[in-house]
Short mmCIF file of C-alpha atoms and ligand atoms in Angstrom, two decimals:
data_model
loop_
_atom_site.label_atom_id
_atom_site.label_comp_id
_atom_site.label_asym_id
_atom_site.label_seq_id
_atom_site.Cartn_x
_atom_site.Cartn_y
_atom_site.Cartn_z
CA UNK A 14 116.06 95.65 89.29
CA UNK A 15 116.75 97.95 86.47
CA UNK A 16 113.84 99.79 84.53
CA UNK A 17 115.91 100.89 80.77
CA UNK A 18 118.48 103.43 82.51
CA UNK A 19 117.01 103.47 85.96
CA UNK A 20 119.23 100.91 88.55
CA UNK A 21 117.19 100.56 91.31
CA UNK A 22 119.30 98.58 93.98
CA UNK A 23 117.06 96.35 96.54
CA UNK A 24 114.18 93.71 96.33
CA UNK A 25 111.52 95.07 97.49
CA UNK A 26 109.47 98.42 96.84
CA UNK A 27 106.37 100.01 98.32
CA UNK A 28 102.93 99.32 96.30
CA UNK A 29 100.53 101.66 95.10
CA UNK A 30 97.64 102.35 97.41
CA UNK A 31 95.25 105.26 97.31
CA UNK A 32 95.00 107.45 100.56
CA UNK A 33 97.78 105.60 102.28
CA UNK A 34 101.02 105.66 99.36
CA UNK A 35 101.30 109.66 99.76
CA UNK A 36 104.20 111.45 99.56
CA UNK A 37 105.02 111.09 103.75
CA UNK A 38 104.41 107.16 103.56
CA UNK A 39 106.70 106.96 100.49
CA UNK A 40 109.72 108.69 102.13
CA UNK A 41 109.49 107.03 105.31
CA UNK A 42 109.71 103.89 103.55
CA UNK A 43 112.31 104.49 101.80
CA UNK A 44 114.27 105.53 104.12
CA UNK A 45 113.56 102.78 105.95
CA UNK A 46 115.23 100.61 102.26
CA UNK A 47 112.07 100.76 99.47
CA UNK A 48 113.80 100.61 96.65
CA UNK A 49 111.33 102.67 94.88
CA UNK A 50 108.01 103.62 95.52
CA UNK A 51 104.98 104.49 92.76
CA UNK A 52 102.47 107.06 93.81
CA UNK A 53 98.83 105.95 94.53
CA UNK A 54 96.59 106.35 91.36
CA UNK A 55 96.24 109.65 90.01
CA UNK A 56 92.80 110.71 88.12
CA UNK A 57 94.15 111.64 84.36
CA UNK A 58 91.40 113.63 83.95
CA UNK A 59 91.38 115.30 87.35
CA UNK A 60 95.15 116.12 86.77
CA UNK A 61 94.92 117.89 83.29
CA UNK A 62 91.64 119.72 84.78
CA UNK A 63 94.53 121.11 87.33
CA UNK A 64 92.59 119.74 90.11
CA UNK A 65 94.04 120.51 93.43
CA UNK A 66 93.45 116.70 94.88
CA UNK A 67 95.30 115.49 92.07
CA UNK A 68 98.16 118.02 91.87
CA UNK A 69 98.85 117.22 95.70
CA UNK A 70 98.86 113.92 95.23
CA UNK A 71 101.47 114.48 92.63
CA UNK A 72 103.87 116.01 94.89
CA UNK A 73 106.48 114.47 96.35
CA UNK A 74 109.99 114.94 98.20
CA UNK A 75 113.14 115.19 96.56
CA UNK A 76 114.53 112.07 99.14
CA UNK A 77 112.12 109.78 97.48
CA UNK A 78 113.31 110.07 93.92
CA UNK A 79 113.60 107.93 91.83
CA UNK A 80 109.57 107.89 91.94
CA UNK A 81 106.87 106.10 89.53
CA UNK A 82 103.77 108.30 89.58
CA UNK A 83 100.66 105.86 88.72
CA UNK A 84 98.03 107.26 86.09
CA UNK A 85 94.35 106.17 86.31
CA UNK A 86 92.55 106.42 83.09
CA UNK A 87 90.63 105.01 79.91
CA UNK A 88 91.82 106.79 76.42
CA UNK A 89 94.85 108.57 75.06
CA UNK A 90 93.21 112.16 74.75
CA UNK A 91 93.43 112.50 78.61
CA UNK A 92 96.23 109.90 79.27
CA UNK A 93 98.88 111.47 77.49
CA UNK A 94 98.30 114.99 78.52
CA UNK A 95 98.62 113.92 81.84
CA UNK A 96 101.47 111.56 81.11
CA UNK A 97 103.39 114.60 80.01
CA UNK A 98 102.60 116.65 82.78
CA UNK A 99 103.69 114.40 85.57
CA UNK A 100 107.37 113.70 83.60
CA UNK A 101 107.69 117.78 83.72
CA UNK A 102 106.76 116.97 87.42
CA UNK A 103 109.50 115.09 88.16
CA UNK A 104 108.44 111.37 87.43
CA UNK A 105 111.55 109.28 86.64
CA UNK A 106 109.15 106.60 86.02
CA UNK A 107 105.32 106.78 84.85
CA UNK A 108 102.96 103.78 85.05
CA UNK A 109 99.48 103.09 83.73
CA UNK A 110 96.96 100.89 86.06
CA UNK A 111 96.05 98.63 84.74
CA UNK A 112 94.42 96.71 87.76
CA UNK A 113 91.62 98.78 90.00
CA UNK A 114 89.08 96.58 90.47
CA UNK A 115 86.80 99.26 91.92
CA UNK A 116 82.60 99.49 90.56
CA UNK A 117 83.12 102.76 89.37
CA UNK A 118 86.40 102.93 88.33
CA UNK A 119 86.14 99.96 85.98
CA UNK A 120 82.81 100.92 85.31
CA UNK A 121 84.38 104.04 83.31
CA UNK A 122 86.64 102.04 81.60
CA UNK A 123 89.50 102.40 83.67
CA UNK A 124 91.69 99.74 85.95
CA UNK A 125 91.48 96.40 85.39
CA UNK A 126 88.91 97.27 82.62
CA UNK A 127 92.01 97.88 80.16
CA UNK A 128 92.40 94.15 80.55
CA UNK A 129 89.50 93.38 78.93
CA UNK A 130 90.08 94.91 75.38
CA UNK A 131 93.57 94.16 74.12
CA UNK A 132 93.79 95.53 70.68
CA UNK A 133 92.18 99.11 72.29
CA UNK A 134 94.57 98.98 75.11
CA UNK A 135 97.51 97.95 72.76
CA UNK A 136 96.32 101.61 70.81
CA UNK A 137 96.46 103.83 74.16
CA UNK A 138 100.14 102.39 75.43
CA UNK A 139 101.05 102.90 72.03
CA UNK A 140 99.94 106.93 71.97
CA UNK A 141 101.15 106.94 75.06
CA UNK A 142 104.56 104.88 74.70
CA UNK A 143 104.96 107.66 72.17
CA UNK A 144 104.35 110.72 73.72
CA UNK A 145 106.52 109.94 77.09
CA UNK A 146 110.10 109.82 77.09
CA UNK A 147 111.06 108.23 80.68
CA UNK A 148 110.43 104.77 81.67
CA UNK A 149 106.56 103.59 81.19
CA UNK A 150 105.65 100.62 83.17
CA UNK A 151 102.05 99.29 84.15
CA UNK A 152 100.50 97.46 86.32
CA UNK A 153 98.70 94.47 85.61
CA UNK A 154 95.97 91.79 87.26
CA UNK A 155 95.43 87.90 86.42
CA UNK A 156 92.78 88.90 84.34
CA UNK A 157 89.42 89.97 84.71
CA UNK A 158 87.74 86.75 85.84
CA UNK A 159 88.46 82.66 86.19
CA UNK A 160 87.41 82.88 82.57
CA UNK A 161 90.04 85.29 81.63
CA UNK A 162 93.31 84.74 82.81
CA UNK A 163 95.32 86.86 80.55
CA UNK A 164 97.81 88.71 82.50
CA UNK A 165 100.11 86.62 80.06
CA UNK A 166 98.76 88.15 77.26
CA UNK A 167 98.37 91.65 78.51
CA UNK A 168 101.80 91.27 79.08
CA UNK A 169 103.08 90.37 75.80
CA UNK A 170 101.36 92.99 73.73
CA UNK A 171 102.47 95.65 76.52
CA UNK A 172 106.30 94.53 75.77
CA UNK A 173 105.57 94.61 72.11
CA UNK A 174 104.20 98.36 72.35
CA UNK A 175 107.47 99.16 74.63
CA UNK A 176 106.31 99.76 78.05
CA UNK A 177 109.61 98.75 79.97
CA UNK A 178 108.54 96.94 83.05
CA UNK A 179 105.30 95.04 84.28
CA UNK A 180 104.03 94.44 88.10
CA UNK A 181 101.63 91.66 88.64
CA UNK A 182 99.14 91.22 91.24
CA UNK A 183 97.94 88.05 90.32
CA UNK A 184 94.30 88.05 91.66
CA UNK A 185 91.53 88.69 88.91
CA UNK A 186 89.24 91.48 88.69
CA UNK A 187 86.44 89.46 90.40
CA UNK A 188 88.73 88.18 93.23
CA UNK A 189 89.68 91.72 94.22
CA UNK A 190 91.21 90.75 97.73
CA UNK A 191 89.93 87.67 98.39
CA UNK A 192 92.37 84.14 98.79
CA UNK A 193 95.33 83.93 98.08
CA UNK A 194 97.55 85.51 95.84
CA UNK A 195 98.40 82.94 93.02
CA UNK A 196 102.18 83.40 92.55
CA UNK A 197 102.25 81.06 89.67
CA UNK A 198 100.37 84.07 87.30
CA UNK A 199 103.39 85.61 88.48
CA UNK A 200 105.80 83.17 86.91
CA UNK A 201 103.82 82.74 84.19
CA UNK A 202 104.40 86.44 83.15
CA UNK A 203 108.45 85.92 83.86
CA UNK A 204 108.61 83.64 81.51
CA UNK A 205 106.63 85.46 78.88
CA UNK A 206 108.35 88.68 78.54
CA UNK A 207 112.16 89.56 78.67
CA UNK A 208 111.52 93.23 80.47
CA UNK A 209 111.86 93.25 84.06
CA UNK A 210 108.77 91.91 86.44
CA UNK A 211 107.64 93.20 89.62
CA UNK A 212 105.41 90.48 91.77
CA UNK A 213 102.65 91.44 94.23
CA UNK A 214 100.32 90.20 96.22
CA UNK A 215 100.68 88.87 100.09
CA UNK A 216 104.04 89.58 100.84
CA UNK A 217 104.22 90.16 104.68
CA UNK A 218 107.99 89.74 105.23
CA UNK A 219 111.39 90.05 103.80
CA UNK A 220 111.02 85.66 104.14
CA UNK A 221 108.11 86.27 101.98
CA UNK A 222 109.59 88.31 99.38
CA UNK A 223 112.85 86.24 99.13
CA UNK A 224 110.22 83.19 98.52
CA UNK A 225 108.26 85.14 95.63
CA UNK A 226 111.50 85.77 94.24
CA UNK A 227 112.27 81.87 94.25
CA UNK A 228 109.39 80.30 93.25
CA UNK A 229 108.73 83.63 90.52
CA UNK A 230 111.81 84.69 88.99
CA UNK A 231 110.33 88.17 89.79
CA UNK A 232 113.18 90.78 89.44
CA UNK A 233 111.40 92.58 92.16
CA UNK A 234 108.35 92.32 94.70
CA UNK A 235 106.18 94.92 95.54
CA UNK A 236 104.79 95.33 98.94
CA UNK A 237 101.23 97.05 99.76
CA UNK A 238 99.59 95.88 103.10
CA UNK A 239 102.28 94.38 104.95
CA UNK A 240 103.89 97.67 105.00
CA UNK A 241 101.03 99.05 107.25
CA UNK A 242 101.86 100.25 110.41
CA UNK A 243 105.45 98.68 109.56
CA UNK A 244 107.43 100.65 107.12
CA UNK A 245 110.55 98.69 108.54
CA UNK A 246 109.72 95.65 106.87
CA UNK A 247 111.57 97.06 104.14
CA UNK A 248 115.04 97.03 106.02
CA UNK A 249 116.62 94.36 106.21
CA UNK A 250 119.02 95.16 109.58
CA UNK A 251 115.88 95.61 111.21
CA UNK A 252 115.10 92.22 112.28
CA UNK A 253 118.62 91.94 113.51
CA UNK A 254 118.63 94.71 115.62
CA UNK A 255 118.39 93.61 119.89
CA UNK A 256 114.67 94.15 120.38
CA UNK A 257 115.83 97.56 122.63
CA UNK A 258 116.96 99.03 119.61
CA UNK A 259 114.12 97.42 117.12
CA UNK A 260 111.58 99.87 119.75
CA UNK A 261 113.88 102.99 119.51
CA UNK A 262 114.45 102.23 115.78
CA UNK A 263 110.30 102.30 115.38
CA UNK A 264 109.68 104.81 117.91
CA UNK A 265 111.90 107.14 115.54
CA UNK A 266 110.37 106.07 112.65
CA UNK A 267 106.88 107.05 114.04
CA UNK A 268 107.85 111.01 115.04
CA UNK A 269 109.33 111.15 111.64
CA UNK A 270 106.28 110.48 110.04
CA UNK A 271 103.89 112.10 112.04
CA UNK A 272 105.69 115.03 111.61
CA UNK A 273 105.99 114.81 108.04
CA UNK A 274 101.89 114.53 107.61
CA UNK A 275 101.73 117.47 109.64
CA UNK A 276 103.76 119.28 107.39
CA UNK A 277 102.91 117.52 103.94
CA UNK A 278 98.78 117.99 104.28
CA UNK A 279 99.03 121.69 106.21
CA UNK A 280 96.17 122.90 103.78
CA UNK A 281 94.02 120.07 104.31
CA UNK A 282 93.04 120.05 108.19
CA UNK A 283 90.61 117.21 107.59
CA UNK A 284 93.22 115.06 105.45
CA UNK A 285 96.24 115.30 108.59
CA UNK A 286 93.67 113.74 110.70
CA UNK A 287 92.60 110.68 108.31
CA UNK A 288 96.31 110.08 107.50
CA UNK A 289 97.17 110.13 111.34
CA UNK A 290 94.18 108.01 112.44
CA UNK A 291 95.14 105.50 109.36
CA UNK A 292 98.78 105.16 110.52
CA UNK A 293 98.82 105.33 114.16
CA UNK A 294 96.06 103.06 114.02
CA UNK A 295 98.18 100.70 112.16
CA UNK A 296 101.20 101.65 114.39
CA UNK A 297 99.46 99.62 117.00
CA UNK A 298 98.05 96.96 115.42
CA UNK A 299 99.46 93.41 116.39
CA UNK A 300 100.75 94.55 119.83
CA UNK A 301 99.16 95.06 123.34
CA UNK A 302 95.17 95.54 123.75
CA UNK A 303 95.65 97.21 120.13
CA UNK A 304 91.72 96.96 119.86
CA UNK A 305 91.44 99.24 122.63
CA UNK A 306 94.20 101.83 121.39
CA UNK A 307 92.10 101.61 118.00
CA UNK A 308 89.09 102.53 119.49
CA UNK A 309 90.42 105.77 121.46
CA UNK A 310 92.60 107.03 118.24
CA UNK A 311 89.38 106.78 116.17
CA UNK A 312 87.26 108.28 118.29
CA UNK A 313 88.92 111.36 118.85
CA UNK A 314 89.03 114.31 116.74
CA UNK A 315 91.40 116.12 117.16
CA UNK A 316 95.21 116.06 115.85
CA UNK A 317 96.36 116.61 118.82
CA UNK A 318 94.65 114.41 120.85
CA UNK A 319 95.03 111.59 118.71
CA UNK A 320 98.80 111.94 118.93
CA UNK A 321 98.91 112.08 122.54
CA UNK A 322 96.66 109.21 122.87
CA UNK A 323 99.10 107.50 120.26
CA UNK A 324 102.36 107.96 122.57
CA UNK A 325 100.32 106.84 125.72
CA UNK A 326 99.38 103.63 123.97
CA UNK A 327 102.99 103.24 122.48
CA UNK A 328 104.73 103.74 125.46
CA UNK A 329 102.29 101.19 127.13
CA UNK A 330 102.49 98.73 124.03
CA UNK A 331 106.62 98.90 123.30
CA UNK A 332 106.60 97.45 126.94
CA UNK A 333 104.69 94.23 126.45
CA UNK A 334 106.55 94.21 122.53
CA UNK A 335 109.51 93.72 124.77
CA UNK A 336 108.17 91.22 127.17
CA UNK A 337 106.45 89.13 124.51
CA UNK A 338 110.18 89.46 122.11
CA UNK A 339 111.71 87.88 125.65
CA UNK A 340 109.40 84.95 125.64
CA UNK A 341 109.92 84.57 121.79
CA UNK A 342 106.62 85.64 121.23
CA UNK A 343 107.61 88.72 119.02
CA UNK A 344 105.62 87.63 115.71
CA UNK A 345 103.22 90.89 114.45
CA UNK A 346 100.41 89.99 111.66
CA UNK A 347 98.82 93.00 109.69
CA UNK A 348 94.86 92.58 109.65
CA UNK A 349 93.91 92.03 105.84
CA UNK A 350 91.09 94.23 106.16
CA UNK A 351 93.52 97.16 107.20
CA UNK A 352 91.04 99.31 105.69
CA UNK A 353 91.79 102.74 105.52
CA UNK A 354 89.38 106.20 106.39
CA UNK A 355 89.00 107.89 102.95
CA UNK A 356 89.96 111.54 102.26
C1 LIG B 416 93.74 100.53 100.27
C2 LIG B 416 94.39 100.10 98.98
C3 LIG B 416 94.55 101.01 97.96
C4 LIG B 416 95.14 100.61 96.75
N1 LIG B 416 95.34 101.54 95.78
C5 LIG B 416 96.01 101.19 94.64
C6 LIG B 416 96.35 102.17 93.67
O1 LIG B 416 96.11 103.37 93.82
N2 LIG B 416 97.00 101.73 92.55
C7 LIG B 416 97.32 100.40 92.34
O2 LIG B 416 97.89 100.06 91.32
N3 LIG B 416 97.03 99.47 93.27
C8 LIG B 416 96.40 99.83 94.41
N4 LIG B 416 96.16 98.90 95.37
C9 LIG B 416 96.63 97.50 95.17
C10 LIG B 416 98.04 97.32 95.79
O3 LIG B 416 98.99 98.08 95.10
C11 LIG B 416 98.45 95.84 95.74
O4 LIG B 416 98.44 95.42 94.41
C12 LIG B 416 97.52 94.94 96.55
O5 LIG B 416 97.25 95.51 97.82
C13 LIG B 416 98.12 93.54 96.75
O6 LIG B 416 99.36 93.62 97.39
P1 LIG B 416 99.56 93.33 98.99
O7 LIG B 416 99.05 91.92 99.24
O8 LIG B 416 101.02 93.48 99.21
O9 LIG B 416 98.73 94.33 99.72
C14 LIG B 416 95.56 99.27 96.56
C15 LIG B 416 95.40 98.37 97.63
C16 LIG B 416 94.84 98.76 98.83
C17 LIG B 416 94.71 97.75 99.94
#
């Protein structure tokens, strides 16, 4: 896909998602072949105020550039402040979302509430379309409701006020993550605008993805939960690898990133812990008595512990991985409530 001057080689890229898209999870999937990655959402307000969530959130490795860095927000006098702030931050890319369908969030006017007003929202891309001299790209929903499927028209007026790339999850609002994902809003979209579309929603496998791309005309698909304990969806030599190498290839994988949320959250004791519960939690999901691991990782406390639990399980799990891979047995599912601890 290319964003204006930005070629970004590869189909598919790592979603947005808050607590779990951090600057750790973002370079150890693409290393493992994201094309790109966008940073969970990032509080305009919170960001201009110098808040130290926000900042941190904001931070990222040098490995993971290119990098979109996702604004939350409702109105231009905190948007484009903050806009400006992350491009002197580094952002190659910055995108507006346009989709949270959380209570409060929407509640404030932000998310998938910028669906609901075009000619306002058509105002605030424009201020900030203006003020922002990299790529701007946002991030859009079906709509708000059944009764207001207008990702199609969102779109349109965002290409008229020159944002240079869309992604679509096509669920509404209302639907938040509930059925499926309809892929046709996707298409729809394609064939509305002539900058470059991103589709989302349910994309478990590189099988998947390759079938969005068919049936969409997406230029590229974006990946959220299927990524979950299995960053090396994004590669596509994994799946060829003998199933020996597949478990050194994740076992590596795994130290990397553990150590990089040791080092990445060292002033937030209480943060290491929720991002190494999260992961290693999802680490073992789909393979042995995963339940069980589960239940030990979350119940301990301590960093330590948890990891060493972790390594126990994983040495115990890679074994039946390898006996179920010999019967042919070797397919993994990612729960769809993979719901993560919050910080
Ligand atoms: C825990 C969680 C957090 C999310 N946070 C964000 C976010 O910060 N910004 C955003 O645009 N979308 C966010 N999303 C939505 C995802 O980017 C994606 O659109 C959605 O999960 C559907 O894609 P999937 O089926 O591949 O997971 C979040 C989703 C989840 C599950």
């Amino acid at each position: 896909m290319r964003i204006r001057e930005l070629e970004l080689p590869g189909l598919t890229r790592l979603a947005p998602m808050a607590n779990i898209s951090n600057a750790p999870f973002r370079l150890i999937t693409r290393e493992c072949g994201s094309a790109f990655s966008t940073t969970e959402e990032i509080d305009a307000m919170a960001l201009v105020r110098g808040n130290p969530k926000a900042l941190h959130i904001a931070s990222s490795y040098p490995g993971e550039h290119p990098l979109a860095m996702q604004l939350l927000g409702a109105d231009a006098a905190t948007l484009v402040p903050a806009a400006e702030m992350l491009a002197e931050r580094g952002a190659e890319v910055i995108d507006l979302n346009m989709g949270c369908p959380v209570r409060k969030i929407v509640s404030a006017g932000k998310g998938a509430a910028l669906m609901r007003d075009i000619p306002r929202t058509a105002r605030l891309l424009r201020a900030m379309r203006a003020a922002i001299r990299v790529p701007f790209t946002v991030k859009i929903r079906g709509g708000w409701d059944d009764e207001h499927l207008n990702a199609v028209d969102v779109a349109r007026m965002a290409e008229d006020e020159g944002v240079d790339a869309i992604t679509v999850h096509p669920r509404t609002r209302s639907q938040q993550f509930s059925g499926k994902a309809p892929w046709d809003v996707i298409r729809e979209v394609v064939e509305a605008v002539r900058i470059p579309v991103t589709g989302n929603g349910d994309v478990r496998s590189l099988k998947d993805a390759r079938a969005m791309q068919a049936s969409t005309g997406c230029a590229a698909v974006m990946v959220g939960r299927g990524a979950l304990g299995r960053p090396w969806i994004f590669d596509e030599a994994y799946a060829c690898l003998p199933a020996c190498e597949q478990r050194a290839y994740r076992t590596r994988v795994i130290q990397r990133h553990i150590a990089l949320i040791k080092e990445h959250c060292t002033e937030h004791p209480k943060a290491v812990m929720i991002q190494m519960k999260n992961h290693l939690a999802w680490y073992t999901e789909g393979i042995g008595e995963s339940s069980a691991m589960r239940d030990r990782i979350v119940r301990c406390h301590d960093v330590d512990g948890i990891e060493a639990i972790f390594w126990e399980c994983w040495g115990q799990a890679t074994d039946n991985v390898e006996q179920s891979a010999r019967s042919g047995d070797d397919e993994r599912t990612v729960s769809e409530a993979a719901r993560p601890a919050r910080v």
